[in-house]
mmCIF file of C-alpha atoms in Angstrom:
data_model
loop_
_atom_site.group_PDB
_atom_site.id
_atom_site.type_symbol
_atom_site.label_atom_id
_atom_site.label_comp_id
_atom_site.label_asym_id
_atom_site.label_seq_id
_atom_site.Cartn_x
_atom_site.Cartn_y
_atom_site.Cartn_z
ATOM 1 C CA MET A 1 92.531 95.056 135.056
ATOM 2 C CA SER A 2 92.236 91.481 133.907
ATOM 3 C CA LYS A 3 92.261 89.965 130.399
ATOM 4 C CA GLN A 4 88.932 88.550 129.341
ATOM 5 C CA ASN A 5 89.402 87.215 125.831
ATOM 6 C CA GLY A 6 93.157 87.263 125.299
ATOM 7 C CA PHE A 7 93.004 90.742 123.814
ATOM 8 C CA HIS A 8 90.834 93.245 125.688
ATOM 9 C CA VAL A 9 91.001 93.918 129.382
ATOM 10 C CA VAL A 10 88.225 94.584 131.903
ATOM 11 C CA THR A 11 88.674 98.378 132.200
ATOM 12 C CA PRO A 12 88.403 100.558 135.334
ATOM 13 C CA LEU A 13 85.037 102.159 136.243
ATOM 14 C CA LEU A 14 86.018 105.432 137.972
ATOM 15 C CA GLU A 15 83.844 108.034 139.653
ATOM 16 C CA SER A 16 84.584 111.590 138.444
ATOM 17 C CA THR A 17 84.262 114.001 141.351
ATOM 18 C CA ALA A 18 84.514 117.059 139.053
ATOM 19 C CA MET A 19 81.885 115.852 136.600
ATOM 20 C CA SER A 20 79.569 114.643 139.408
ATOM 21 C CA LYS A 21 79.795 118.123 140.998
ATOM 22 C CA GLN A 22 79.000 119.834 137.652
ATOM 23 C CA ILE A 23 75.747 117.930 136.948
ATOM 24 C CA GLY A 24 74.642 117.082 140.503
ATOM 25 C CA THR A 25 74.671 113.288 140.189
ATOM 26 C CA THR A 26 77.318 110.563 140.305
ATOM 27 C CA VAL A 27 79.249 110.272 137.044
ATOM 28 C CA TYR A 28 81.185 107.140 136.291
ATOM 29 C CA LEU A 29 83.940 106.952 133.687
ATOM 30 C CA LYS A 30 84.262 103.604 131.784
ATOM 31 C CA MET A 31 87.994 103.970 130.957
ATOM 32 C CA GLU A 32 88.336 102.301 127.490
ATOM 33 C CA SER A 33 91.439 104.477 127.104
ATOM 34 C CA SER A 34 93.148 101.779 129.258
ATOM 35 C CA GLN A 35 92.791 99.156 126.622
ATOM 36 C CA PRO A 36 96.060 97.692 125.197
ATOM 37 C CA THR A 37 95.537 99.582 121.879
ATOM 38 C CA GLY A 38 94.216 102.749 123.586
ATOM 39 C CA SER A 39 90.541 102.409 122.660
ATOM 40 C CA PHE A 40 87.458 100.207 122.940
ATOM 41 C CA LYS A 41 87.993 98.874 119.453
ATOM 42 C CA ILE A 42 89.970 95.888 120.594
ATOM 43 C CA ARG A 43 86.824 94.423 122.133
ATOM 44 C CA GLY A 44 84.827 94.010 118.917
ATOM 45 C CA ILE A 45 87.724 93.680 116.457
ATOM 46 C CA GLY A 46 89.617 91.238 118.766
ATOM 47 C CA TYR A 47 86.438 89.134 118.963
ATOM 48 C CA MET A 48 86.019 89.172 115.164
ATOM 49 C CA CYS A 49 89.623 88.300 114.532
ATOM 50 C CA GLN A 50 89.427 85.366 116.827
ATOM 51 C CA ASN A 51 86.429 84.105 114.873
ATOM 52 C CA VAL A 52 88.224 84.634 111.567
ATOM 53 C CA ARG A 53 91.215 82.678 112.889
ATOM 54 C CA LYS A 54 88.995 79.585 113.306
ATOM 55 C CA LYS A 55 88.655 79.544 109.470
ATOM 56 C CA TYR A 56 91.455 79.408 106.957
ATOM 57 C CA SER A 57 92.620 82.991 106.177
ATOM 58 C CA LYS A 58 95.467 84.378 104.153
ATOM 59 C CA GLY A 59 95.355 87.413 106.398
ATOM 60 C CA VAL A 60 93.131 90.255 107.465
ATOM 61 C CA ILE A 61 92.594 93.724 106.015
ATOM 62 C CA CYS A 62 90.979 96.764 107.730
ATOM 63 C CA SER A 63 90.221 100.228 106.578
ATOM 64 C CA SER A 64 90.592 102.613 109.510
ATOM 65 C CA GLY A 65 91.180 106.139 110.641
ATOM 66 C CA GLY A 66 93.396 104.679 113.288
ATOM 67 C CA ASN A 67 91.835 102.834 116.249
ATOM 68 C CA ALA A 68 90.229 99.983 114.370
ATOM 69 C CA GLY A 69 93.453 99.509 112.468
ATOM 70 C CA MET A 70 95.417 99.467 115.707
ATOM 71 C CA ALA A 71 93.044 96.833 117.165
ATOM 72 C CA THR A 72 93.272 94.700 113.982
ATOM 73 C CA ALA A 73 97.076 94.913 113.805
ATOM 74 C CA TYR A 74 97.330 94.031 117.576
ATOM 75 C CA ALA A 75 95.016 91.052 117.344
ATOM 76 C CA ALA A 76 96.506 89.829 114.101
ATOM 77 C CA ARG A 77 99.985 89.888 115.608
ATOM 78 C CA GLN A 78 98.749 87.861 118.646
ATOM 79 C CA LEU A 79 97.106 85.368 116.266
ATOM 80 C CA LYS A 80 100.125 85.313 113.837
ATOM 81 C CA LEU A 81 97.974 86.550 110.978
ATOM 82 C CA PRO A 82 99.320 88.949 108.357
ATOM 83 C CA ALA A 83 97.525 92.344 108.553
ATOM 84 C CA THR A 84 97.038 95.075 105.996
ATOM 85 C CA ILE A 85 95.622 98.448 107.215
ATOM 86 C CA VAL A 86 94.393 100.991 104.641
ATOM 87 C CA LEU A 87 94.395 104.542 106.029
ATOM 88 C CA PRO A 88 92.921 107.724 104.615
ATOM 89 C CA SER A 89 95.345 110.574 104.273
ATOM 90 C CA SER A 90 93.682 112.391 107.167
ATOM 91 C CA THR A 91 95.194 109.910 109.599
ATOM 92 C CA PRO A 92 97.954 111.331 111.851
ATOM 93 C CA GLN A 93 101.422 110.026 111.000
ATOM 94 C CA LEU A 94 101.953 108.734 114.505
ATOM 95 C CA VAL A 95 99.107 106.219 113.869
ATOM 96 C CA ALA A 96 100.739 104.906 110.717
ATOM 97 C CA GLN A 97 104.018 104.401 112.652
ATOM 98 C CA LYS A 98 102.208 102.581 115.476
ATOM 99 C CA LEU A 99 100.671 100.206 112.994
ATOM 100 C CA LYS A 100 103.955 99.429 111.411
ATOM 101 C CA ASP A 101 105.415 98.850 114.875
ATOM 102 C CA GLN A 102 102.677 96.134 115.324
ATOM 103 C CA GLY A 103 103.983 94.489 112.105
ATOM 104 C CA ALA A 104 101.154 95.544 109.873
ATOM 105 C CA MET A 105 101.485 96.557 106.168
ATOM 106 C CA VAL A 106 100.133 100.174 105.834
ATOM 107 C CA LYS A 107 98.646 101.693 102.728
ATOM 108 C CA VAL A 108 97.384 105.317 102.522
ATOM 109 C CA VAL A 109 94.531 105.793 100.080
ATOM 110 C CA GLY A 110 92.098 108.721 99.592
ATOM 111 C CA LYS A 111 91.035 111.565 101.753
ATOM 112 C CA VAL A 112 88.432 110.048 104.082
ATOM 113 C CA TRP A 113 87.553 106.556 105.560
ATOM 114 C CA ASP A 114 85.102 105.754 102.739
ATOM 115 C CA ASP A 115 87.938 106.023 100.175
ATOM 116 C CA ALA A 116 90.197 103.792 102.222
ATOM 117 C CA ASN A 117 87.388 101.252 102.664
ATOM 118 C CA ALA A 118 86.763 101.041 98.880
ATOM 119 C CA GLU A 119 90.479 100.151 98.451
ATOM 120 C CA ALA A 120 90.399 97.613 101.326
ATOM 121 C CA LEU A 121 87.466 95.782 99.711
ATOM 122 C CA ARG A 122 89.313 95.782 96.280
ATOM 123 C CA LEU A 123 92.461 94.335 97.909
ATOM 124 C CA ALA A 124 90.471 91.754 99.901
ATOM 125 C CA GLU A 125 88.959 90.509 96.673
ATOM 126 C CA SER A 126 92.200 90.491 94.629
ATOM 127 C CA GLU A 127 94.396 89.015 97.418
ATOM 128 C CA GLY A 128 92.036 86.659 99.189
ATOM 129 C CA LEU A 129 92.126 88.604 102.518
ATOM 130 C CA THR A 130 89.415 88.653 105.157
ATOM 131 C CA VAL A 131 87.850 92.070 105.721
ATOM 132 C CA ILE A 132 87.667 93.278 109.285
ATOM 133 C CA HIS A 133 85.023 96.046 109.144
ATOM 134 C CA PRO A 134 85.790 98.825 111.609
ATOM 135 C CA PHE A 135 82.152 99.063 112.841
ATOM 136 C CA ASN A 136 79.576 97.328 110.635
ATOM 137 C CA HIS A 137 79.590 93.596 111.590
ATOM 138 C CA PRO A 138 77.623 91.581 114.145
ATOM 139 C CA LEU A 139 80.757 90.004 115.536
ATOM 140 C CA VAL A 140 82.217 93.528 116.197
ATOM 141 C CA TRP A 141 78.979 94.598 117.958
ATOM 142 C CA LYS A 142 78.988 91.333 120.027
ATOM 143 C CA GLY A 143 82.568 92.057 121.203
ATOM 144 C CA HIS A 144 81.680 95.627 122.095
ATOM 145 C CA SER A 145 78.617 94.512 124.150
ATOM 146 C CA SER A 146 81.051 93.220 126.734
ATOM 147 C CA ILE A 147 81.286 96.783 128.041
ATOM 148 C CA VAL A 148 77.754 96.636 129.284
ATOM 149 C CA HIS A 149 78.243 93.219 130.962
ATOM 150 C CA GLU A 150 81.145 94.781 132.874
ATOM 151 C CA LEU A 151 79.027 97.796 133.896
ATOM 152 C CA LYS A 152 76.336 95.352 135.112
ATOM 153 C CA ALA A 153 78.970 93.597 137.259
ATOM 154 C CA SER A 154 80.401 96.801 138.666
ATOM 155 C CA LEU A 155 77.576 99.309 139.117
ATOM 156 C CA PRO A 156 75.477 99.305 142.331
ATOM 157 C CA SER A 157 72.334 99.802 140.256
ATOM 158 C CA LYS A 158 70.998 100.502 136.777
ATOM 159 C CA PRO A 159 72.445 103.777 135.441
ATOM 160 C CA GLY A 160 70.307 106.783 134.767
ATOM 161 C CA ALA A 161 71.852 107.223 131.248
ATOM 162 C CA ILE A 162 74.849 106.213 129.160
ATOM 163 C CA VAL A 163 76.830 108.622 127.009
ATOM 164 C CA VAL A 164 78.692 107.412 123.859
ATOM 165 C CA SER A 165 80.476 108.945 120.892
ATOM 166 C CA ILE A 166 79.195 107.848 117.448
ATOM 167 C CA GLY A 167 81.186 107.438 114.237
ATOM 168 C CA GLY A 168 79.832 104.647 112.052
ATOM 169 C CA GLY A 169 77.907 103.272 114.993
ATOM 170 C CA GLY A 170 79.706 100.062 115.958
ATOM 171 C CA LEU A 171 80.227 100.957 119.667
ATOM 172 C CA PHE A 172 76.615 102.234 119.903
ATOM 173 C CA CYS A 173 75.310 98.948 118.411
ATOM 174 C CA GLY A 174 77.356 96.995 120.959
ATOM 175 C CA ILE A 175 76.087 99.159 123.827
ATOM 176 C CA MET A 176 72.462 98.648 122.727
ATOM 177 C CA GLU A 177 72.958 94.867 122.289
ATOM 178 C CA GLY A 178 74.506 94.672 125.686
ATOM 179 C CA LEU A 179 71.715 96.713 127.311
ATOM 180 C CA ASP A 180 69.134 94.299 125.899
ATOM 181 C CA GLU A 181 71.163 91.296 127.163
ATOM 182 C CA VAL A 182 71.398 92.489 130.737
ATOM 183 C CA GLY A 183 67.796 93.734 130.972
ATOM 184 C CA TRP A 184 68.661 97.442 130.775
ATOM 185 C CA GLY A 185 66.991 98.065 127.482
ATOM 186 C CA ASP A 186 65.144 101.162 128.767
ATOM 187 C CA VAL A 187 68.312 103.075 129.895
ATOM 188 C CA PRO A 188 68.584 106.343 127.989
ATOM 189 C CA VAL A 189 71.587 106.387 125.597
ATOM 190 C CA LEU A 190 72.937 109.783 124.538
ATOM 191 C CA CYS A 191 74.779 109.573 121.173
ATOM 192 C CA MET A 192 77.280 112.319 120.623
ATOM 193 C CA GLU A 193 78.751 113.509 117.258
ATOM 194 C CA THR A 194 80.700 116.520 115.996
ATOM 195 C CA VAL A 195 79.467 118.971 113.312
ATOM 196 C CA GLY A 196 80.860 117.738 109.974
ATOM 197 C CA ALA A 197 80.959 114.055 111.110
ATOM 198 C CA ASP A 198 77.319 113.830 112.194
ATOM 199 C CA CYS A 199 76.030 111.103 109.840
ATOM 200 C CA LEU A 200 73.595 109.619 112.456
ATOM 201 C CA SER A 201 72.081 113.011 113.457
ATOM 202 C CA VAL A 202 71.544 113.880 109.772
ATOM 203 C CA ALA A 203 70.004 110.483 109.096
ATOM 204 C CA LEU A 204 67.515 110.867 111.984
ATOM 205 C CA LYS A 205 66.380 114.238 110.716
ATOM 206 C CA ALA A 206 65.944 112.815 107.232
ATOM 207 C CA ARG A 207 64.341 109.592 108.590
ATOM 208 C CA ASP A 208 66.652 107.611 106.392
ATOM 209 C CA LEU A 209 70.378 106.805 106.080
ATOM 210 C CA VAL A 210 72.204 109.779 104.512
ATOM 211 C CA THR A 211 75.685 109.894 103.093
ATOM 212 C CA LEU A 212 77.514 113.090 104.091
ATOM 213 C CA PRO A 213 79.162 114.839 101.108
ATOM 214 C CA ASP A 214 82.429 115.179 103.010
ATOM 215 C CA ILE A 215 83.846 114.910 106.508
ATOM 216 C CA THR A 216 84.708 118.409 107.673
ATOM 217 C CA SER A 217 85.258 117.727 111.327
ATOM 218 C CA GLU A 218 88.772 117.317 112.776
ATOM 219 C CA ALA A 219 87.386 114.331 114.695
ATOM 220 C CA THR A 220 88.521 112.017 111.949
ATOM 221 C CA CYS A 221 87.861 108.926 113.944
ATOM 222 C CA LEU A 222 84.138 109.770 113.797
ATOM 223 C CA GLY A 223 84.567 110.174 110.062
ATOM 224 C CA ALA A 224 82.228 107.744 108.434
ATOM 225 C CA LYS A 225 80.067 109.452 105.755
ATOM 226 C CA THR A 226 77.221 106.964 106.444
ATOM 227 C CA ALA A 227 76.163 105.320 109.641
ATOM 228 C CA CYS A 228 75.551 101.524 109.635
ATOM 229 C CA GLN A 229 71.944 100.387 109.146
ATOM 230 C CA GLN A 230 71.807 98.684 112.566
ATOM 231 C CA ALA A 231 72.841 101.842 114.313
ATOM 232 C CA PHE A 232 70.094 103.759 112.408
ATOM 233 C CA GLU A 233 67.521 101.114 113.536
ATOM 234 C CA TYR A 234 68.565 101.324 117.155
ATOM 235 C CA SER A 235 68.531 105.083 117.078
ATOM 236 C CA LYS A 236 64.756 105.075 116.412
ATOM 237 C CA ARG A 237 64.114 103.699 119.913
ATOM 238 C CA PRO A 238 62.499 106.228 122.291
ATOM 239 C CA ASN A 239 65.334 105.979 124.820
ATOM 240 C CA VAL A 240 68.016 107.072 122.283
ATOM 241 C CA ILE A 241 68.932 110.774 122.052
ATOM 242 C CA SER A 242 71.151 112.250 119.364
ATOM 243 C CA GLU A 243 73.159 115.447 120.007
ATOM 244 C CA VAL A 244 75.864 117.302 118.058
ATOM 245 C CA VAL A 245 78.689 119.513 119.340
ATOM 246 C CA THR A 246 81.299 121.625 117.572
ATOM 247 C CA ASP A 247 84.882 120.646 117.209
ATOM 248 C CA LEU A 248 85.716 123.441 119.594
ATOM 249 C CA GLN A 249 83.427 122.031 122.213
ATOM 250 C CA ALA A 250 84.971 118.620 121.799
ATOM 251 C CA LEU A 251 88.485 120.090 122.000
ATOM 252 C CA GLU A 252 87.677 122.005 125.192
ATOM 253 C CA ALA A 253 86.326 118.797 126.644
ATOM 254 C CA VAL A 254 89.557 117.001 125.844
ATOM 255 C CA GLU A 255 91.525 119.781 127.555
ATOM 256 C CA LEU A 256 89.246 119.793 130.639
ATOM 257 C CA PHE A 257 89.419 116.001 130.891
ATOM 258 C CA LEU A 258 93.193 116.203 130.728
ATOM 259 C CA ASP A 259 93.240 118.773 133.558
ATOM 260 C CA GLU A 260 90.676 117.067 135.751
ATOM 261 C CA GLU A 261 91.265 113.321 135.140
ATOM 262 C CA ARG A 262 94.918 113.431 133.932
ATOM 263 C CA VAL A 263 94.089 111.351 130.820
ATOM 264 C CA LEU A 264 94.597 112.518 127.192
ATOM 265 C CA VAL A 265 91.901 111.275 124.800
ATOM 266 C CA GLU A 266 91.263 112.147 121.193
ATOM 267 C CA LEU A 267 88.722 114.556 119.705
ATOM 268 C CA ALA A 268 86.235 111.759 118.940
ATOM 269 C CA CYS A 269 86.125 110.947 122.651
ATOM 270 C CA GLY A 270 85.838 114.669 123.481
ATOM 271 C CA ALA A 271 82.447 114.652 121.703
ATOM 272 C CA SER A 272 80.915 112.455 124.446
ATOM 273 C CA LEU A 273 82.755 114.249 127.288
ATOM 274 C CA ALA A 274 81.254 117.507 125.948
ATOM 275 C CA ALA A 275 77.798 116.199 126.960
ATOM 276 C CA VAL A 276 78.786 117.163 130.510
ATOM 277 C CA TYR A 277 81.389 119.875 129.911
ATOM 278 C CA SER A 278 79.195 121.828 127.442
ATOM 279 C CA GLY A 279 76.001 121.525 129.323
ATOM 280 C CA VAL A 280 74.138 119.119 126.995
ATOM 281 C CA ILE A 281 72.964 116.878 129.923
ATOM 282 C CA GLN A 282 71.629 119.833 131.808
ATOM 283 C CA ARG A 283 69.800 121.181 128.748
ATOM 284 C CA LEU A 284 68.196 117.838 128.063
ATOM 285 C CA GLN A 285 67.038 117.710 131.695
ATOM 286 C CA GLU A 286 65.512 121.199 131.369
ATOM 287 C CA GLU A 287 63.765 120.054 128.135
ATOM 288 C CA GLY A 288 62.376 117.004 129.958
ATOM 289 C CA ARG A 289 64.252 114.580 127.694
ATOM 290 C CA LEU A 290 66.339 113.195 130.546
ATOM 291 C CA PRO A 291 65.142 112.748 134.160
ATOM 292 C CA LYS A 292 65.928 115.270 136.809
ATOM 293 C CA PRO A 293 67.347 114.279 139.197
ATOM 294 C CA LEU A 294 69.216 111.755 137.094
ATOM 295 C CA ASP A 295 70.501 108.476 138.599
ATOM 296 C CA SER A 296 74.185 107.759 137.929
ATOM 297 C CA LEU A 297 75.564 108.773 134.522
ATOM 298 C CA VAL A 298 78.035 106.493 132.714
ATOM 299 C CA MET A 299 80.450 108.114 130.273
ATOM 300 C CA ILE A 300 82.059 105.633 127.813
ATOM 301 C CA VAL A 301 85.612 107.077 127.608
ATOM 302 C CA CYS A 302 86.319 105.500 124.258
ATOM 303 C CA GLY A 303 89.958 106.684 124.342
ATOM 304 C CA GLY A 304 91.958 106.845 121.148
ATOM 305 C CA GLY A 305 95.476 106.006 120.166
ATOM 306 C CA SER A 306 95.816 108.896 117.678
ATOM 307 C CA MET A 307 96.339 111.585 120.244
ATOM 308 C CA ASN A 308 99.690 112.819 121.676
ATOM 309 C CA LEU A 309 100.973 116.253 122.768
ATOM 310 C CA ALA A 310 101.915 117.252 119.184
ATOM 311 C CA GLN A 311 98.498 116.253 117.822
ATOM 312 C CA LEU A 312 96.698 118.140 120.603
ATOM 313 C CA GLN A 313 98.777 121.289 119.797
ATOM 314 C CA HIS A 314 97.891 120.851 116.098
ATOM 315 C CA LEU A 315 94.241 120.575 116.795
ATOM 316 C CA GLN A 316 94.360 123.585 119.104
ATOM 317 C CA ALA A 317 95.961 125.654 116.355
ATOM 318 C CA VAL A 318 93.592 124.421 113.584
ATOM 319 C CA ILE A 319 90.316 124.592 115.494
ATOM 320 C CA ARG A 320 90.886 127.823 117.361
ATOM 321 C CA LYS A 321 91.818 129.800 114.310
ATOM 322 C CA ARG A 322 88.426 129.085 112.640
ATOM 323 C CA PRO A 323 86.625 132.394 112.325
ATOM 324 C CA HIS A 324 83.126 130.935 112.584
ATOM 325 C CA LEU A 325 83.615 129.279 115.983
#
């Protein structure tokens, strides 16, 4: 792995034998879990922080359920910028500690990301800080688009489809921007969300952006109540497919991935892995919405720094005791 912009690394592209066997085509894993901060977020947020640094800034502030905050704190420390991270109370304690270890000031405000974001905007105004939005900014999308440029350089041919988890839509916007840039604009993109954090799926059904009343999924890193406008616009393209899985399906995907690939990812990442493990790809092929046979499938393993053994055990206890699943 080599550094590309001083912050993110060019991540491994690995073939998954087990997943390939399950769906009958070659499955590649783009291992964003290997990034310095544990997730893809360092690409876009690192790129934005670099651009902010070129202007005078008193410091940066980011509202985050974890991974965007980690990326902001990491990039700010490298750039010698003060960083304030505003977390919702749903954020695991280990994330808050990791942020403090990076030298960031941490504030916990509200229950969900939207509450934390409102406080971040208030503080930015009152203290003259530069807002680093976790997902809704063109510089963030531009940074994330580097994933596709790496895929273009590594894959033997154009992929049959790409699978990605969706929260507010920043990674998805970067993927779509990158696909257009490399001439792969017709590649099917499967957007995966969890029930209770499915703002894009709900918006597509309503044909307009919708704000969820609450985030009820345990996949808190997918927990934006409203998708960004650009993600909604991209999602209208005919090659974009939106699917939703349960927290239990995402959890089972995390467990299977740990067993098969020996990598622990968070529940948000499990949503995209469930596309294979829960049979979503196969169902879409049977429905004629994805080609069969499918050329290679690329899974964006977005990673996540908010998962450890204790957090996995907590999720197993919480999700598996739900009577309705």
